[in-house]
Tab-separated table of C-alpha atoms in Angstrom:
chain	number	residue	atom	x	y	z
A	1	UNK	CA	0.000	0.000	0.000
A	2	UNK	CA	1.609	3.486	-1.236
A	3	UNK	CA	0.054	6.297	1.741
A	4	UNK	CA	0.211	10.145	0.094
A	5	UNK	CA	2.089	12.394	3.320
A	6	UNK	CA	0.397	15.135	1.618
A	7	UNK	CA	-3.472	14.408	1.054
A	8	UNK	CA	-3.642	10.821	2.794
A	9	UNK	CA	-4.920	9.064	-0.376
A	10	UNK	CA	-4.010	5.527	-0.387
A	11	UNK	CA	-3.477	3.034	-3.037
A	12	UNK	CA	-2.803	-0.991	-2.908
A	13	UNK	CA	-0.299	-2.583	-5.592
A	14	UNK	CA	0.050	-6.279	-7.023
A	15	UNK	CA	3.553	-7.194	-5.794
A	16	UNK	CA	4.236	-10.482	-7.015
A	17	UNK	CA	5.885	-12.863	-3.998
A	18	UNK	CA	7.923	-16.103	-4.490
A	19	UNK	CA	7.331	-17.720	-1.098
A	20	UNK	CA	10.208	-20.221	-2.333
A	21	UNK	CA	12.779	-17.712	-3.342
A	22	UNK	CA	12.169	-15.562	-0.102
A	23	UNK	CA	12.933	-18.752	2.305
A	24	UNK	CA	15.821	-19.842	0.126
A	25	UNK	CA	17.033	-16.035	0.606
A	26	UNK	CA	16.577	-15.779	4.271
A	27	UNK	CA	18.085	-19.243	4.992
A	28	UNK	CA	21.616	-18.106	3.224
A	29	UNK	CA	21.351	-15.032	4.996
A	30	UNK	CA	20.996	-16.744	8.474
A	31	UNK	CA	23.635	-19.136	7.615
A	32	UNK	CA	25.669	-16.432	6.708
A	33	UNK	CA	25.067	-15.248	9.528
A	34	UNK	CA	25.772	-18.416	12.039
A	35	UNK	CA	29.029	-18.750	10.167
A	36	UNK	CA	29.988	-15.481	11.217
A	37	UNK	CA	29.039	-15.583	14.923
A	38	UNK	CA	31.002	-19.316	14.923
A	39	UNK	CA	33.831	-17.751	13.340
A	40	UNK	CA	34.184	-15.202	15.875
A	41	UNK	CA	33.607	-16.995	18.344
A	42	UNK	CA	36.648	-18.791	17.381
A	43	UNK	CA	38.857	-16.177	17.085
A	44	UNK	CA	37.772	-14.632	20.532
A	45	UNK	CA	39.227	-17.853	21.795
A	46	UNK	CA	42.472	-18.075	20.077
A	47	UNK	CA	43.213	-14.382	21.016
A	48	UNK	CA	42.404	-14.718	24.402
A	49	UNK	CA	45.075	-17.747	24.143
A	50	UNK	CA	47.184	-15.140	22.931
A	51	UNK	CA	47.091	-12.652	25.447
A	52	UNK	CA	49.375	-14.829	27.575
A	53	UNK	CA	52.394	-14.780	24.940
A	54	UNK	CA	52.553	-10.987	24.572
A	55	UNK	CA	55.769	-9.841	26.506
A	56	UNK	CA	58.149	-7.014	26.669
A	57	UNK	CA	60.429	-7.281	23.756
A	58	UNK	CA	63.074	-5.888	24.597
A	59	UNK	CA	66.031	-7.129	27.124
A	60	UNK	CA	65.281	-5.085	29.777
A	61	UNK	CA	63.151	-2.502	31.268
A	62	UNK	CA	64.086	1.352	31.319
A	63	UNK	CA	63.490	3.235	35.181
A	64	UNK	CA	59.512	3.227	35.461
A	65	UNK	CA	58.534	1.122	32.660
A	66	UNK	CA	57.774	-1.619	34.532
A	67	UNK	CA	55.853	0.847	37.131
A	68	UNK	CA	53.945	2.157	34.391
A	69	UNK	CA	52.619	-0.621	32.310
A	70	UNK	CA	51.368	-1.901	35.943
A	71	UNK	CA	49.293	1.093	36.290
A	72	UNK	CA	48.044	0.844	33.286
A	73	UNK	CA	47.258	-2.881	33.167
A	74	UNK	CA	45.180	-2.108	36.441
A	75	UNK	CA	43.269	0.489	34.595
A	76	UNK	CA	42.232	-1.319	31.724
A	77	UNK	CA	41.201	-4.584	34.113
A	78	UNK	CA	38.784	-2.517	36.678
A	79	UNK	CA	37.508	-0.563	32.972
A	80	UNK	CA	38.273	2.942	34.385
A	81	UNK	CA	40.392	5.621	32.504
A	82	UNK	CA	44.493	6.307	33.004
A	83	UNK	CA	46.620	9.518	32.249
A	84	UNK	CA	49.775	9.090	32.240
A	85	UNK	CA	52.717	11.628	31.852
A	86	UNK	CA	56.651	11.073	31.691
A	87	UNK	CA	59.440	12.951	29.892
A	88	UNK	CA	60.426	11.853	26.594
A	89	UNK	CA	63.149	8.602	26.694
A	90	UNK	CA	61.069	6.583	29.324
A	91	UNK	CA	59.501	4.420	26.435
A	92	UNK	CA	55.946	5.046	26.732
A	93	UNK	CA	55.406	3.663	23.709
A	94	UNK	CA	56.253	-0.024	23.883
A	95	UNK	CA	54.967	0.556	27.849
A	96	UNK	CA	51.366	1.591	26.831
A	97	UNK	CA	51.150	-1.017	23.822
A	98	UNK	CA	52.098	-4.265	25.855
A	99	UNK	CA	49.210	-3.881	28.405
A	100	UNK	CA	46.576	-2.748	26.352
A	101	UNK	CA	47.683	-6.063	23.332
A	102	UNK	CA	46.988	-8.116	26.326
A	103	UNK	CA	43.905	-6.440	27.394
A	104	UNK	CA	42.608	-6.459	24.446
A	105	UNK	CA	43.864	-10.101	22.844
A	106	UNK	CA	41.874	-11.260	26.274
A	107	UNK	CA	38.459	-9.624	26.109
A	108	UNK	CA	38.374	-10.167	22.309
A	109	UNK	CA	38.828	-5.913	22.109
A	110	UNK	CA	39.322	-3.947	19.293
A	111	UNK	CA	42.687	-1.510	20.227
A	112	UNK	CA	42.964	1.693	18.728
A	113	UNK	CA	46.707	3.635	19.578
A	114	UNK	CA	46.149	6.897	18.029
A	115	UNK	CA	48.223	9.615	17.337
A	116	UNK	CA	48.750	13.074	16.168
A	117	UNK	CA	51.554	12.741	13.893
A	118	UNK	CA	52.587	10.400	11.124
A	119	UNK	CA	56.062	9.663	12.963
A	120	UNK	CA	54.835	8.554	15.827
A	121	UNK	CA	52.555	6.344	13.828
A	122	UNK	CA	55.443	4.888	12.253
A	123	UNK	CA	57.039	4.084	15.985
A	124	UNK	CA	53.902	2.079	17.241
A	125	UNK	CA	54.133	0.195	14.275
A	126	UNK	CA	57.784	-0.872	14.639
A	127	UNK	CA	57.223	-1.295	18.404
A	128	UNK	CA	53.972	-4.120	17.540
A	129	UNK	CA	56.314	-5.542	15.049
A	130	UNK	CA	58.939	-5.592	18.065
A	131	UNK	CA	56.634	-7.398	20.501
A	132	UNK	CA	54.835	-9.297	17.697
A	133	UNK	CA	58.594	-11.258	17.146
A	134	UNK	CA	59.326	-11.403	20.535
A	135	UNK	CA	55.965	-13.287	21.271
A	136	UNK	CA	56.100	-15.783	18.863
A	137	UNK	CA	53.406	-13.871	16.800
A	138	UNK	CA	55.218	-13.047	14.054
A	139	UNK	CA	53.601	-15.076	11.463
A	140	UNK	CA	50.097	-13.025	11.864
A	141	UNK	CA	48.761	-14.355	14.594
A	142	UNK	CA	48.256	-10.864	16.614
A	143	UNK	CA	47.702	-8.493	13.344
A	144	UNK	CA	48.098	-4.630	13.273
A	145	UNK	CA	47.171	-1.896	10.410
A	146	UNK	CA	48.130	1.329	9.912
A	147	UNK	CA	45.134	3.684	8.146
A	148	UNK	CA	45.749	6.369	6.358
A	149	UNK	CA	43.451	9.393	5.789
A	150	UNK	CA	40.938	9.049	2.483
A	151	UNK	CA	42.938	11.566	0.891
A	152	UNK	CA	46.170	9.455	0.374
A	153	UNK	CA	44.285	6.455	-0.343
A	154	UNK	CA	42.468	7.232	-3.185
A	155	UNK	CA	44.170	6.094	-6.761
A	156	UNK	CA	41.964	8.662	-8.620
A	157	UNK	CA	42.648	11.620	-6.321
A	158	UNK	CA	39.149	13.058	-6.920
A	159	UNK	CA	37.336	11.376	-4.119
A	160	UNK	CA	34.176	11.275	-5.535
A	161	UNK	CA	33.035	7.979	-3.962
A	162	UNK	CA	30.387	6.779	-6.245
A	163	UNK	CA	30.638	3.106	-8.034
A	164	UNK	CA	28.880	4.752	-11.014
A	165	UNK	CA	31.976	7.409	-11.138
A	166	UNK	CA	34.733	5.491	-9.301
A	167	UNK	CA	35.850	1.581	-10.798
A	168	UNK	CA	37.855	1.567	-7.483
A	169	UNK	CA	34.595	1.860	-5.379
A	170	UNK	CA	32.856	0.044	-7.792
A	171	UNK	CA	35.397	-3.067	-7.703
A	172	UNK	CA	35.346	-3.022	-3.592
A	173	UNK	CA	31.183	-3.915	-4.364
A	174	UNK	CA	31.851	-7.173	-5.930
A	175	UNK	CA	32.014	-9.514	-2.871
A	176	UNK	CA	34.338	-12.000	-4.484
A	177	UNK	CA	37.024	-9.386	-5.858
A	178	UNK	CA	36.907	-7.727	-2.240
A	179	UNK	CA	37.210	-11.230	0.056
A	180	UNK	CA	40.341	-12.258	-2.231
A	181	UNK	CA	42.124	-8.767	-1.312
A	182	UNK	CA	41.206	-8.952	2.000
A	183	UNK	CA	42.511	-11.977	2.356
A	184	UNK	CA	45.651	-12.003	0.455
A	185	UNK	CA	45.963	-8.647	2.979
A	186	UNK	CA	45.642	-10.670	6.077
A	187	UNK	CA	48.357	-13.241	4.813
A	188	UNK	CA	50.893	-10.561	4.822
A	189	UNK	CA	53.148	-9.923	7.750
A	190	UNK	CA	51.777	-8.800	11.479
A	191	UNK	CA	51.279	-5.324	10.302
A	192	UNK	CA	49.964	-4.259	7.003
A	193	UNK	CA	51.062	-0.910	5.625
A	194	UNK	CA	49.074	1.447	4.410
A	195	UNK	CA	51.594	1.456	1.241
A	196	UNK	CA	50.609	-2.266	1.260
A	197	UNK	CA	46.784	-1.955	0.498
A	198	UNK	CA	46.808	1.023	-1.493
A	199	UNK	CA	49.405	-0.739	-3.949
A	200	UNK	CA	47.301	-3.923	-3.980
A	201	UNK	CA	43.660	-1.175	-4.313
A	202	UNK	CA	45.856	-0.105	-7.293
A	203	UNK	CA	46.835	-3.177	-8.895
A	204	UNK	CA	43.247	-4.976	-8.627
A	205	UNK	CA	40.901	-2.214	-9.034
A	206	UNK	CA	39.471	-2.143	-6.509
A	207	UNK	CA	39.056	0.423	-3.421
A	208	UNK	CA	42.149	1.071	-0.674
A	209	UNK	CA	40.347	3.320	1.486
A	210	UNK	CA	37.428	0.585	2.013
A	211	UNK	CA	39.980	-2.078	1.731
A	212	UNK	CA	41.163	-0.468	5.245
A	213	UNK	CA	37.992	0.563	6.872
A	214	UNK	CA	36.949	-3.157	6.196
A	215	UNK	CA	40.355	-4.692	7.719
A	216	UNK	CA	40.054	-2.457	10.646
A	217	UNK	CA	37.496	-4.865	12.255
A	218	UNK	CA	39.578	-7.727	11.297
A	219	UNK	CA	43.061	-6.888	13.025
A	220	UNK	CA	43.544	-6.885	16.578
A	221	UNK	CA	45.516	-3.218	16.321
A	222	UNK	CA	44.679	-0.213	14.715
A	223	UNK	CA	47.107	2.525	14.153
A	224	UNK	CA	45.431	5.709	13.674
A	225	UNK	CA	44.946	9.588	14.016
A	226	UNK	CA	42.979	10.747	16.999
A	227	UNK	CA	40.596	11.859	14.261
A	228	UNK	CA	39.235	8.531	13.390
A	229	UNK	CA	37.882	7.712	17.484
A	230	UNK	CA	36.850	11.529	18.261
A	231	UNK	CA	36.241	13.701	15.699
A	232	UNK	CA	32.104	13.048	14.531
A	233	UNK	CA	33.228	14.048	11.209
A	234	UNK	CA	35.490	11.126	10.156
A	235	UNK	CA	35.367	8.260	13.121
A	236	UNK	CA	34.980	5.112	12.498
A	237	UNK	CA	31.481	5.235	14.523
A	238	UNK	CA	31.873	1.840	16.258
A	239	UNK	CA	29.194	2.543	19.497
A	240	UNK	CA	26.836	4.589	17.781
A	241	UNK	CA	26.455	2.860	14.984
A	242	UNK	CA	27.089	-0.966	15.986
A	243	UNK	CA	29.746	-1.623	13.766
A	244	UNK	CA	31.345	-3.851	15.779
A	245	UNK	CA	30.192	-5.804	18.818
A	246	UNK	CA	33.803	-5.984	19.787
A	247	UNK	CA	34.846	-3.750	22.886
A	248	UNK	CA	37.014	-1.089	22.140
A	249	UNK	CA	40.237	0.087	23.960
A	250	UNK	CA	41.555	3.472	22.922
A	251	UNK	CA	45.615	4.564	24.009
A	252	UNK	CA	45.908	8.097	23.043
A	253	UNK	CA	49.634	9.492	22.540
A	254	UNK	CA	50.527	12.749	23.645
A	255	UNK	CA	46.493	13.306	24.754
A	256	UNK	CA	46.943	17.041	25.672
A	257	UNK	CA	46.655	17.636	21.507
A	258	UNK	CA	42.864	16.422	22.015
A	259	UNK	CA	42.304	19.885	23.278
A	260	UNK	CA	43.430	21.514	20.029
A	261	UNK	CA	42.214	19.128	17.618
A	262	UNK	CA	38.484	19.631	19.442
A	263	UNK	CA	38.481	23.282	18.942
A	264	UNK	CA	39.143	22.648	15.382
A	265	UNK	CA	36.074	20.252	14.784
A	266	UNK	CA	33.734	21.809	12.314
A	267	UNK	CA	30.286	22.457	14.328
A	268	UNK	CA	28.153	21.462	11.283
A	269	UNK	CA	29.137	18.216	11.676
A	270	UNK	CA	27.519	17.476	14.518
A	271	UNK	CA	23.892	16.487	14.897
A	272	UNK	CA	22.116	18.255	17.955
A	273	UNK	CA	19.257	17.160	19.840
């Protein structure tokens, strides 16, 4: 029945139904479905198997790393917020990232260490490849990704993200083209470049920038800019939007820039009640 918002009229239509065709649909669908939920329910349990090997990689502690990856560790158990601040040399880094793997690899969490500066990107992601060989995880068994912002992602450089206008976008649509990428993505090493997937988007036709936002609920780490968590504009929208089902653990570097980068979010992008 088609309802008229403006005078009320209403109007019934023949629309033919194949009762066969709709119950062969749905039962894929569920299937689909129950494959899913066992497959993650399988990988919950071999990360939380994994949480055990993750270890400082190095062959000893600086002063107060110990001290702080404690603190934090207590944090993230009793679910409560930490700031933390030390002078630069203490090793924050590889302090922060240790605890939160664990936490994470253990309550089947999606971890987010975000940054404000492509450097210090670059330092997380030696530091998981650091921990990653010094666990025994090497191979891909803990996996990490770096994402890059849409702008240096995008092989046509027009962003204009439309699969009528874009053969990237429209190539990331076909389910079969886009599970073979993925994959052959998640075979790589324990932390895929953003270099990696934008060659590969290139050399397949098919999408980088989705490529990433679609591996980002499939690693265990995501490398970041605070952007992608806070700002409404560009986050991934994991809680409002039920994305993921996952939990989500958030270690922001060098947090006092959040005060900055707020006062530069663009009002118009946010919805008000």
């Amino acid at each position: 029945m088609l309802v008229s918002i403006v005078d009320g009229g209403r109007r019934l239509l023949d629309v033919p139904f194949d009762a066969e065709g709709a119950t062969r649909l749905l039962q894929r669908l569920v299937r689909r479905r129950i494959e899913a939920a066992e497959a993650q329910a399988a990988r919950a349990l071999a990360r939380r198997a994994l949480a055990a090997r993750i270890r400082f990689p190095y062959p000893e502690a600086r002063p107060h790393q110990d001290e702080l990856s404690a603190r934090l560790a207590d944090a993230l158990g009793a679910g409560r917020p930490a700031l933390a601040t030390a002078p630069t040399g203490v090793g924050k880094t590889v302090a922060a990232l240790v605890p939160a793997l664990r936490h994470a690899l253990a309550h089947d969490a999606l971890l987010f260490f975000l940054t404000a500066k492509t450097t210090q990107q670059d330092l997380v992601a030696r530091t998981f490849e650091d921990v990653a060989r010094a666990s025994g995880c090497a191979d891909g068994a803990v996996r990490a990704l770096t994402f890059r912002q849409k702008r240096g992602m995008c092989p046509p450089g027009n962003l204009l993200c439309h699969p009528d206008h874009c053969a990237y976008l429209k190539g990331f649509l076909k389910r079969p083209l886009r599970e073979r990428a993925l994959a052959d993505l998640e075979a790589d090493t324990a932390h895929v470049a953003p270099d990696r997937i934008l060659a590969l988007g290139k050399e397949r036709t098919i999408c980088p920038y989705a490529l990433a936002q679609t591996l980002c609920l499939r690693v265990d780490l995501v490398i970041a800019d605070v952007n992608y968590v806070y700002d409404p504009a560009v986050a991934f929208n994991l809680f409002e939007n039920g994305t993921t089902s996952r939990p989500v653990v958030a270690v922001v570097d060098e947090a006092h820039n959040l005060f900055d980068r707020s006062r530069a979010v663009s009002y118009t992008h946010l919805t008000l009640p």
